[in-house]
PDB file of C-alpha atoms in Angstrom:
ATOM      1  CA  MET A   1       0.000   0.000   0.000  1.00  0.00           C
ATOM      2  CA  ASN A   2       2.802   2.443   0.924  1.00  0.00           C
ATOM      3  CA  LEU A   3       4.640   1.487  -2.339  1.00  0.00           C
ATOM      4  CA  ASN A   4       1.656   2.425  -4.529  1.00  0.00           C
ATOM      5  CA  LYS A   5       1.348   5.784  -2.847  1.00  0.00           C
ATOM      6  CA  ALA A   6       5.037   6.424  -3.438  1.00  0.00           C
ATOM      7  CA  LEU A   7       4.774   5.623  -7.223  1.00  0.00           C
ATOM      8  CA  LEU A   8       1.736   7.880  -7.569  1.00  0.00           C
ATOM      9  CA  GLY A   9       3.624  10.741  -5.983  1.00  0.00           C
ATOM     10  CA  VAL A  10       6.563  10.357  -8.391  1.00  0.00           C
ATOM     11  CA  SER A  11       4.240  10.385 -11.448  1.00  0.00           C
ATOM     12  CA  LEU A  12       2.540  13.584 -10.287  1.00  0.00           C
ATOM     13  CA  ALA A  13       5.898  15.262  -9.784  1.00  0.00           C
ATOM     14  CA  VAL A  14       7.130  14.352 -13.316  1.00  0.00           C
ATOM     15  CA  SER A  15       3.904  15.642 -14.899  1.00  0.00           C
ATOM     16  CA  ALA A  16       4.209  18.932 -13.057  1.00  0.00           C
ATOM     17  CA  GLN A  17       7.779  19.443 -14.353  1.00  0.00           C
ATOM     18  CA  ALA A  18       6.684  18.721 -17.962  1.00  0.00           C
ATOM     19  CA  LEU A  19       3.913  21.307 -17.811  1.00  0.00           C
ATOM     20  CA  ALA A  20       6.222  23.913 -16.318  1.00  0.00           C
ATOM     21  CA  ALA A  21       9.009  23.383 -18.932  1.00  0.00           C
ATOM     22  CA  PRO A  22       9.336  26.030 -21.797  1.00  0.00           C
ATOM     23  CA  PRO A  23       8.182  25.067 -25.384  1.00  0.00           C
ATOM     24  CA  ALA A  24      10.689  23.462 -27.746  1.00  0.00           C
ATOM     25  CA  PRO A  25      12.377  25.967 -30.214  1.00  0.00           C
ATOM     26  CA  VAL A  26      11.188  26.103 -33.909  1.00  0.00           C
ATOM     27  CA  ILE A  27      14.008  25.591 -36.490  1.00  0.00           C
ATOM     28  CA  ASP A  28      13.833  27.336 -39.954  1.00  0.00           C
ATOM     29  CA  ALA A  29      14.474  24.598 -42.527  1.00  0.00           C
ATOM     30  CA  SER A  30      15.545  27.039 -45.290  1.00  0.00           C
ATOM     31  CA  SER A  31      18.067  28.866 -43.164  1.00  0.00           C
ATOM     32  CA  GLN A  32      19.266  25.541 -41.918  1.00  0.00           C
ATOM     33  CA  SER A  33      19.648  24.376 -45.551  1.00  0.00           C
ATOM     34  CA  THR A  34      21.581  27.547 -46.474  1.00  0.00           C
ATOM     35  CA  SER A  35      23.676  27.197 -43.417  1.00  0.00           C
ATOM     36  CA  ASN A  36      24.313  23.575 -44.250  1.00  0.00           C
ATOM     37  CA  SER A  37      25.225  24.499 -47.877  1.00  0.00           C
ATOM     38  CA  THR A  38      27.611  27.197 -46.713  1.00  0.00           C
ATOM     39  CA  SER A  39      28.975  24.876 -44.142  1.00  0.00           C
ATOM     40  CA  THR A  40      29.347  22.169 -46.779  1.00  0.00           C
ATOM     41  CA  TYR A  41      31.142  24.524 -49.255  1.00  0.00           C
ATOM     42  CA  SER A  42      33.397  25.748 -46.485  1.00  0.00           C
ATOM     43  CA  SER A  43      34.232  22.204 -45.628  1.00  0.00           C
ATOM     44  CA  LEU A  44      35.415  21.519 -49.210  1.00  0.00           C
ATOM     45  CA  SER A  45      39.082  21.480 -49.954  1.00  0.00           C
ATOM     46  CA  ILE A  46      40.668  23.973 -52.401  1.00  0.00           C
ATOM     47  CA  GLU A  47      40.861  21.280 -55.105  1.00  0.00           C
ATOM     48  CA  GLN A  48      37.173  20.500 -54.683  1.00  0.00           C
ATOM     49  CA  ARG A  49      36.281  24.186 -54.827  1.00  0.00           C
ATOM     50  CA  VAL A  50      38.330  24.659 -58.007  1.00  0.00           C
ATOM     51  CA  ALA A  51      36.701  21.605 -59.581  1.00  0.00           C
ATOM     52  CA  LYS A  52      33.250  22.926 -58.739  1.00  0.00           C
ATOM     53  CA  LEU A  53      34.083  26.331 -60.267  1.00  0.00           C
ATOM     54  CA  GLU A  54      35.417  24.649 -63.409  1.00  0.00           C
ATOM     55  CA  ARG A  55      32.178  22.697 -63.789  1.00  0.00           C
ATOM     56  CA  GLN A  56      30.199  25.949 -63.461  1.00  0.00           C
ATOM     57  CA  ILE A  57      32.428  27.709 -66.018  1.00  0.00           C
ATOM     58  CA  ASN A  58      32.053  24.814 -68.448  1.00  0.00           C
ATOM     59  CA  LEU A  59      28.280  24.988 -68.077  1.00  0.00           C
ATOM     60  CA  ASP A  60      28.337  28.747 -68.736  1.00  0.00           C
ATOM     61  CA  ASN A  61      30.536  28.208 -71.807  1.00  0.00           C
ATOM     62  CA  LYS A  62      28.105  25.640 -73.189  1.00  0.00           C
ATOM     63  CA  ASN A  63      25.231  28.087 -72.711  1.00  0.00           C
ATOM     64  CA  GLN A  64      27.171  30.817 -74.506  1.00  0.00           C
ATOM     65  CA  ILE A  65      27.937  28.452 -77.392  1.00  0.00           C
ATOM     66  CA  MET A  66      24.239  27.597 -77.695  1.00  0.00           C
ATOM     67  CA  ILE A  67      23.332  31.291 -77.697  1.00  0.00           C
ATOM     68  CA  ARG A  68      25.908  32.042 -80.409  1.00  0.00           C
ATOM     69  CA  GLN A  69      24.557  29.180 -82.523  1.00  0.00           C
ATOM     70  CA  GLN A  70      21.032  30.533 -82.187  1.00  0.00           C
ATOM     71  CA  LEU A  71      22.207  34.023 -83.141  1.00  0.00           C
ATOM     72  CA  SER A  72      24.027  32.589 -86.151  1.00  0.00           C
ATOM     73  CA  GLU A  73      20.878  30.762 -87.257  1.00  0.00           C
ATOM     74  CA  LEU A  74      18.822  33.942 -86.863  1.00  0.00           C
ATOM     75  CA  GLN A  75      21.396  35.895 -88.896  1.00  0.00           C
ATOM     76  CA  ASN A  76      21.205  33.290 -91.663  1.00  0.00           C
ATOM     77  CA  GLU A  77      17.423  33.606 -91.712  1.00  0.00           C
ATOM     78  CA  VAL A  78      17.703  37.404 -91.909  1.00  0.00           C
ATOM     79  CA  ASP A  79      20.174  37.100 -94.812  1.00  0.00           C
ATOM     80  CA  GLU A  80      17.778  34.756 -96.627  1.00  0.00           C
ATOM     81  CA  LEU A  81      14.884  37.157 -96.108  1.00  0.00           C
ATOM     82  CA  ARG A  82      17.035  40.036 -97.359  1.00  0.00           C
ATOM     83  CA  GLY A  83      17.881  38.044-100.478  1.00  0.00           C
ATOM     84  CA  VAL A  84      14.214  37.270-101.105  1.00  0.00           C
ATOM     85  CA  THR A  85      13.336  40.957-100.641  1.00  0.00           C
ATOM     86  CA  GLU A  86      16.029  42.051-103.100  1.00  0.00           C
ATOM     87  CA  LEU A  87      14.795  39.477-105.621  1.00  0.00           C
ATOM     88  CA  HIS A  88      11.218  40.717-105.285  1.00  0.00           C
ATOM     89  CA  SER A  89      12.403  44.326-105.636  1.00  0.00           C
ATOM     90  CA  HIS A  90      14.249  43.420-108.834  1.00  0.00           C
ATOM     91  CA  LYS A  91      11.184  41.674-110.236  1.00  0.00           C
ATOM     92  CA  LEU A  92       9.015  44.656-109.279  1.00  0.00           C
ATOM     93  CA  ASN A  93      11.373  47.020-111.092  1.00  0.00           C
ATOM     94  CA  GLN A  94      11.182  44.789-114.162  1.00  0.00           C
ATOM     95  CA  ILE A  95       7.389  44.872-114.007  1.00  0.00           C
ATOM     96  CA  LEU A  96       7.385  48.672-113.681  1.00  0.00           C
ATOM     97  CA  GLU A  97       9.774  49.037-116.624  1.00  0.00           C
ATOM     98  CA  ARG A  98       7.571  46.749-118.691  1.00  0.00           C
ATOM     99  CA  GLN A  99       4.534  48.765-117.672  1.00  0.00           C
ATOM    100  CA  ARG A 100       6.234  52.001-118.747  1.00  0.00           C
ATOM    101  CA  ASP A 101       7.050  50.417-122.112  1.00  0.00           C
ATOM    102  CA  LEU A 102       3.432  49.365-122.537  1.00  0.00           C
ATOM    103  CA  TYR A 103       2.153  52.846-121.789  1.00  0.00           C
ATOM    104  CA  GLN A 104       4.644  54.369-124.186  1.00  0.00           C
ATOM    105  CA  GLU A 105       3.271  52.064-126.839  1.00  0.00           C
ATOM    106  CA  LEU A 106      -0.244  53.101-125.840  1.00  0.00           C
ATOM    107  CA  ASP A 107       0.744  56.740-126.241  1.00  0.00           C
ATOM    108  CA  LYS A 108       1.960  56.068-129.765  1.00  0.00           C
ATOM    109  CA  ARG A 109      -1.334  54.417-130.611  1.00  0.00           C
ATOM    110  CA  VAL A 110      -3.272  57.276-129.040  1.00  0.00           C
ATOM    111  CA  SER A 111      -1.266  59.736-131.112  1.00  0.00           C
ATOM    112  CA  ALA A 112      -2.131  57.836-134.284  1.00  0.00           C
ATOM    113  CA  ALA A 113      -5.788  57.598-133.303  1.00  0.00           C
ATOM    114  CA  ILE A 114      -6.238  61.231-132.303  1.00  0.00           C
ATOM    115  CA  GLN A 115      -4.120  62.918-134.971  1.00  0.00           C
ATOM    116  CA  PRO A 116      -6.529  63.423-137.857  1.00  0.00           C
ATOM    117  CA  SER A 117      -5.316  62.699-141.371  1.00  0.00           C
ATOM    118  CA  THR A 118      -8.215  64.841-142.641  1.00  0.00           C
ATOM    119  CA  PRO A 119      -9.668  68.069-141.281  1.00  0.00           C
ATOM    120  CA  PRO A 120     -11.061  67.904-137.749  1.00  0.00           C
ATOM    121  CA  ALA A 121     -14.625  67.938-139.065  1.00  0.00           C
ATOM    122  CA  VAL A 122     -14.231  64.236-139.843  1.00  0.00           C
ATOM    123  CA  ILE A 123     -14.356  63.440-136.121  1.00  0.00           C
ATOM    124  CA  ALA A 124     -17.942  62.910-135.076  1.00  0.00           C
ATOM    125  CA  ALA A 125     -19.527  65.816-133.292  1.00  0.00           C
ATOM    126  CA  PRO A 126     -20.916  65.200-129.815  1.00  0.00           C
ATOM    127  CA  GLU A 127     -24.525  64.070-129.800  1.00  0.00           C
ATOM    128  CA  SER A 128     -27.054  65.873-127.665  1.00  0.00           C
ATOM    129  CA  ASN A 129     -27.967  62.648-125.903  1.00  0.00           C
ATOM    130  CA  ALA A 130     -24.371  61.577-125.187  1.00  0.00           C
ATOM    131  CA  PRO A 131     -24.156  59.837-121.801  1.00  0.00           C
ATOM    132  CA  VAL A 132     -22.688  61.724-118.891  1.00  0.00           C
ATOM    133  CA  ILE A 133     -19.357  60.294-117.750  1.00  0.00           C
ATOM    134  CA  ASN A 134     -19.198  59.621-114.023  1.00  0.00           C
ATOM    135  CA  TYR A 135     -15.556  59.410-113.074  1.00  0.00           C
ATOM    136  CA  SER A 136     -15.005  56.522-110.676  1.00  0.00           C
ATOM    137  CA  SER A 137     -13.151  57.752-107.597  1.00  0.00           C
ATOM    138  CA  ASP A 138     -11.888  54.284-106.741  1.00  0.00           C
ATOM    139  CA  LEU A 139      -9.841  53.814-109.914  1.00  0.00           C
ATOM    140  CA  THR A 140      -6.103  53.593-109.474  1.00  0.00           C
ATOM    141  CA  GLU A 141      -3.804  55.943-111.335  1.00  0.00           C
ATOM    142  CA  ASN A 142      -2.906  53.428-114.042  1.00  0.00           C
ATOM    143  CA  GLU A 143      -6.495  52.275-114.444  1.00  0.00           C
ATOM    144  CA  ALA A 144      -7.735  55.851-114.719  1.00  0.00           C
ATOM    145  CA  TYR A 145      -5.187  56.680-117.432  1.00  0.00           C
ATOM    146  CA  ASP A 146      -5.905  53.424-119.224  1.00  0.00           C
ATOM    147  CA  ARG A 147      -9.639  54.154-119.108  1.00  0.00           C
ATOM    148  CA  ALA A 148      -9.176  57.538-120.771  1.00  0.00           C
ATOM    149  CA  VAL A 149      -6.803  56.108-123.392  1.00  0.00           C
ATOM    150  CA  ASN A 150      -9.155  53.242-124.235  1.00  0.00           C
ATOM    151  CA  MET A 151     -11.967  55.692-124.860  1.00  0.00           C
ATOM    152  CA  VAL A 152      -9.865  57.003-127.741  1.00  0.00           C
ATOM    153  CA  LEU A 153      -8.264  53.782-128.965  1.00  0.00           C
ATOM    154  CA  LYS A 154     -11.012  51.214-128.545  1.00  0.00           C
ATOM    155  CA  ASP A 155     -14.290  53.059-128.287  1.00  0.00           C
ATOM    156  CA  LYS A 156     -13.511  56.064-130.522  1.00  0.00           C
ATOM    157  CA  ARG A 157     -15.546  58.164-128.074  1.00  0.00           C
ATOM    158  CA  TYR A 158     -13.389  61.255-128.525  1.00  0.00           C
ATOM    159  CA  ASP A 159     -15.735  63.780-126.945  1.00  0.00           C
ATOM    160  CA  GLU A 160     -16.426  61.574-123.948  1.00  0.00           C
ATOM    161  CA  ALA A 161     -12.684  61.037-123.474  1.00  0.00           C
ATOM    162  CA  ILE A 162     -12.261  64.759-122.761  1.00  0.00           C
ATOM    163  CA  PRO A 163     -13.861  64.701-119.267  1.00  0.00           C
ATOM    164  CA  GLU A 164     -11.939  61.498-118.521  1.00  0.00           C
ATOM    165  CA  PHE A 165      -8.595  63.188-119.206  1.00  0.00           C
ATOM    166  CA  GLU A 166      -9.752  66.275-117.305  1.00  0.00           C
ATOM    167  CA  ALA A 167     -10.693  64.135-114.298  1.00  0.00           C
ATOM    168  CA  PHE A 168      -7.361  62.302-114.471  1.00  0.00           C
ATOM    169  CA  ASN A 169      -5.367  65.567-114.537  1.00  0.00           C
ATOM    170  CA  LYS A 170      -7.350  66.898-111.604  1.00  0.00           C
ATOM    171  CA  LYS A 171      -6.974  63.782-109.464  1.00  0.00           C
ATOM    172  CA  TYR A 172      -3.359  62.988-110.365  1.00  0.00           C
ATOM    173  CA  PRO A 173      -1.641  66.345-110.997  1.00  0.00           C
ATOM    174  CA  ASN A 174       1.810  64.911-110.254  1.00  0.00           C
ATOM    175  CA  SER A 175       1.401  61.685-112.210  1.00  0.00           C
ATOM    176  CA  SER A 176       4.173  60.488-114.494  1.00  0.00           C
ATOM    177  CA  TYR A 177       1.467  60.373-117.171  1.00  0.00           C
ATOM    178  CA  ALA A 178       0.478  64.018-116.587  1.00  0.00           C
ATOM    179  CA  PRO A 179       2.327  65.546-119.587  1.00  0.00           C
ATOM    180  CA  ASN A 180       0.853  62.943-121.935  1.00  0.00           C
ATOM    181  CA  ALA A 181      -2.620  63.340-120.468  1.00  0.00           C
ATOM    182  CA  HIS A 182      -2.495  67.143-120.878  1.00  0.00           C
ATOM    183  CA  TYR A 183      -1.207  66.761-124.414  1.00  0.00           C
ATOM    184  CA  TRP A 184      -3.917  64.314-125.475  1.00  0.00           C
ATOM    185  CA  LEU A 185      -6.562  66.483-123.861  1.00  0.00           C
ATOM    186  CA  GLY A 186      -5.216  69.465-125.790  1.00  0.00           C
ATOM    187  CA  GLN A 187      -5.257  67.440-129.011  1.00  0.00           C
ATOM    188  CA  LEU A 188      -8.875  66.391-128.481  1.00  0.00           C
ATOM    189  CA  LEU A 189      -9.896  69.998-127.792  1.00  0.00           C
ATOM    190  CA  PHE A 190      -7.891  71.212-130.801  1.00  0.00           C
ATOM    191  CA  ASN A 191      -9.695  68.751-133.051  1.00  0.00           C
ATOM    192  CA  LYS A 192     -13.030  70.066-131.749  1.00  0.00           C
ATOM    193  CA  GLY A 193     -11.990  73.635-132.503  1.00  0.00           C
ATOM    194  CA  GLU A 194     -11.858  74.679-128.833  1.00  0.00           C
ATOM    195  CA  LEU A 195      -8.618  76.543-129.360  1.00  0.00           C
ATOM    196  CA  ALA A 196      -8.490  78.521-126.108  1.00  0.00           C
ATOM    197  CA  ARG A 197      -8.806  75.418-123.944  1.00  0.00           C
ATOM    198  CA  ALA A 198      -6.442  73.453-126.178  1.00  0.00           C
ATOM    199  CA  LYS A 199      -3.841  76.219-125.870  1.00  0.00           C
ATOM    200  CA  GLN A 200      -4.007  75.981-122.066  1.00  0.00           C
ATOM    201  CA  GLU A 201      -3.301  72.235-122.118  1.00  0.00           C
ATOM    202  CA  PHE A 202      -0.410  72.517-124.582  1.00  0.00           C
ATOM    203  CA  ALA A 203       1.058  75.384-122.548  1.00  0.00           C
ATOM    204  CA  ILE A 204       1.044  73.199-119.420  1.00  0.00           C
ATOM    205  CA  VAL A 205       3.159  70.610-121.220  1.00  0.00           C
ATOM    206  CA  VAL A 206       5.605  73.245-122.504  1.00  0.00           C
ATOM    207  CA  ASN A 207       5.947  75.240-119.283  1.00  0.00           C
ATOM    208  CA  GLN A 208       5.635  72.581-116.582  1.00  0.00           C
ATOM    209  CA  HIS A 209       7.066  69.436-118.173  1.00  0.00           C
ATOM    210  CA  GLU A 210      10.311  70.422-119.860  1.00  0.00           C
ATOM    211  CA  GLY A 211      11.655  66.873-119.796  1.00  0.00           C
ATOM    212  CA  SER A 212       8.624  65.344-121.466  1.00  0.00           C
ATOM    213  CA  SER A 213       8.863  63.739-124.905  1.00  0.00           C
ATOM    214  CA  LYS A 214       5.602  65.525-125.741  1.00  0.00           C
ATOM    215  CA  ARG A 215       7.012  69.020-125.277  1.00  0.00           C
ATOM    216  CA  SER A 216       8.181  69.366-128.895  1.00  0.00           C
ATOM    217  CA  ASP A 217       4.749  68.273-130.149  1.00  0.00           C
ATOM    218  CA  ALA A 218       3.087  70.699-127.739  1.00  0.00           C
ATOM    219  CA  LEU A 219       5.217  73.571-129.121  1.00  0.00           C
ATOM    220  CA  LEU A 220       4.131  72.633-132.633  1.00  0.00           C
ATOM    221  CA  LYS A 221       0.475  72.604-131.601  1.00  0.00           C
ATOM    222  CA  LEU A 222       0.788  75.982-129.874  1.00  0.00           C
ATOM    223  CA  GLY A 223       2.152  77.388-133.133  1.00  0.00           C
ATOM    224  CA  MET A 224      -0.747  75.859-135.052  1.00  0.00           C
ATOM    225  CA  VAL A 225      -3.241  77.325-132.566  1.00  0.00           C
ATOM    226  CA  ALA A 226      -1.642  80.755-133.012  1.00  0.00           C
ATOM    227  CA  GLN A 227      -1.962  80.385-136.785  1.00  0.00           C
ATOM    228  CA  LYS A 228      -5.643  79.505-136.508  1.00  0.00           C
ATOM    229  CA  GLU A 229      -6.103  82.574-134.299  1.00  0.00           C
ATOM    230  CA  ASN A 230      -4.400  84.649-137.039  1.00  0.00           C
ATOM    231  CA  ASP A 231      -1.505  85.500-134.697  1.00  0.00           C
ATOM    232  CA  ASN A 232       1.235  84.762-137.201  1.00  0.00           C
ATOM    233  CA  THR A 233       3.881  86.636-135.227  1.00  0.00           C
ATOM    234  CA  ARG A 234       3.323  84.397-132.213  1.00  0.00           C
ATOM    235  CA  ALA A 235       3.228  81.328-134.460  1.00  0.00           C
ATOM    236  CA  SER A 236       6.607  82.239-135.991  1.00  0.00           C
ATOM    237  CA  VAL A 237       8.148  82.645-132.517  1.00  0.00           C
ATOM    238  CA  LEU A 238       6.886  79.241-131.436  1.00  0.00           C
ATOM    239  CA  TYR A 239       8.056  77.487-134.612  1.00  0.00           C
ATOM    240  CA  ARG A 240      11.531  79.028-134.273  1.00  0.00           C
ATOM    241  CA  GLN A 241      11.678  77.945-130.635  1.00  0.00           C
ATOM    242  CA  LEU A 242      10.766  74.419-131.702  1.00  0.00           C
ATOM    243  CA  LEU A 243      13.440  74.339-134.405  1.00  0.00           C
ATOM    244  CA  SER A 244      16.021  75.701-131.972  1.00  0.00           C
ATOM    245  CA  GLU A 245      15.311  73.333-129.089  1.00  0.00           C
ATOM    246  CA  TYR A 246      14.334  70.188-131.022  1.00  0.00           C
ATOM    247  CA  PRO A 247      15.943  70.483-134.472  1.00  0.00           C
ATOM    248  CA  SER A 248      15.915  66.714-135.145  1.00  0.00           C
ATOM    249  CA  SER A 249      12.384  65.996-133.949  1.00  0.00           C
ATOM    250  CA  SER A 250       9.506  65.028-136.204  1.00  0.00           C
ATOM    251  CA  ALA A 251       7.633  68.054-134.860  1.00  0.00           C
ATOM    252  CA  ALA A 252      10.437  70.312-136.134  1.00  0.00           C
ATOM    253  CA  GLN A 253      10.145  68.787-139.592  1.00  0.00           C
ATOM    254  CA  LEU A 254       6.439  69.658-139.603  1.00  0.00           C
ATOM    255  CA  ALA A 255       7.149  73.168-138.340  1.00  0.00           C
ATOM    256  CA  LYS A 256       9.631  74.085-141.118  1.00  0.00           C
ATOM    257  CA  PRO A 257       7.129  74.415-143.981  1.00  0.00           C
ATOM    258  CA  ARG A 258       4.670  76.231-141.725  1.00  0.00           C
ATOM    259  CA  LEU A 259       7.331  78.749-140.740  1.00  0.00           C
ATOM    260  CA  GLU A 260       8.349  79.244-144.380  1.00  0.00           C
ATOM    261  CA  SER A 261       4.756  79.925-145.318  1.00  0.00           C
ATOM    262  CA  LEU A 262       4.629  82.765-142.783  1.00  0.00           C
ATOM    263  CA  GLN A 263       7.744  84.526-144.109  1.00  0.00           C
TER     264      GLN A 263
END
């Protein structure tokens, strides 16, 4: 009986000490890991440290080699794209040159179609019920010029071609076709006997497009307009200017007999 009481007293005493003891400390695993890593690196010998650094350097070198290879591949792709672009540019230039040749040929045909071999009265006069031309604002520059030219070449609708050329000159004042368009408009007006308007168009070619192949023809037509207006003095000045500036042109050959007839 006394032994049981003694054991019970010991158990109560141990429990009281456990309750009174402070809580166990909490250990940070990450800081312990870092500490362990640092401790581990510090514990390495110099040879081990050097070997570890060499492995790291080799890894960095491999990464740099991979990056250089990727850059080289990208540069090759850029060079290929540049070559393709240059090829396309060359083909585009060929297309544009061909297009210019085609339009020069069109201009020759327009000249033959518009230039009357008989007096202007042969060209049909405009009918009172002629359809009104609505110029399409969505036509491109080439299409607009081609439309006006085809009215002369294909359709022989000379009077209706006049507003087409006027619309083209208004919408594309800086076009490479501008001198030709003004000249053909002047020719159409000249054939209709609208001399004042024709003179304005020919003067634009002479004064604003000095490098145009139509300038010599425009000078000839200005002289012919002056003759029709009975201004022979002005006609003589224009014919002499033509002979001086374009002595070998076909327009000069046509101007010679006209000038001689005025002397």
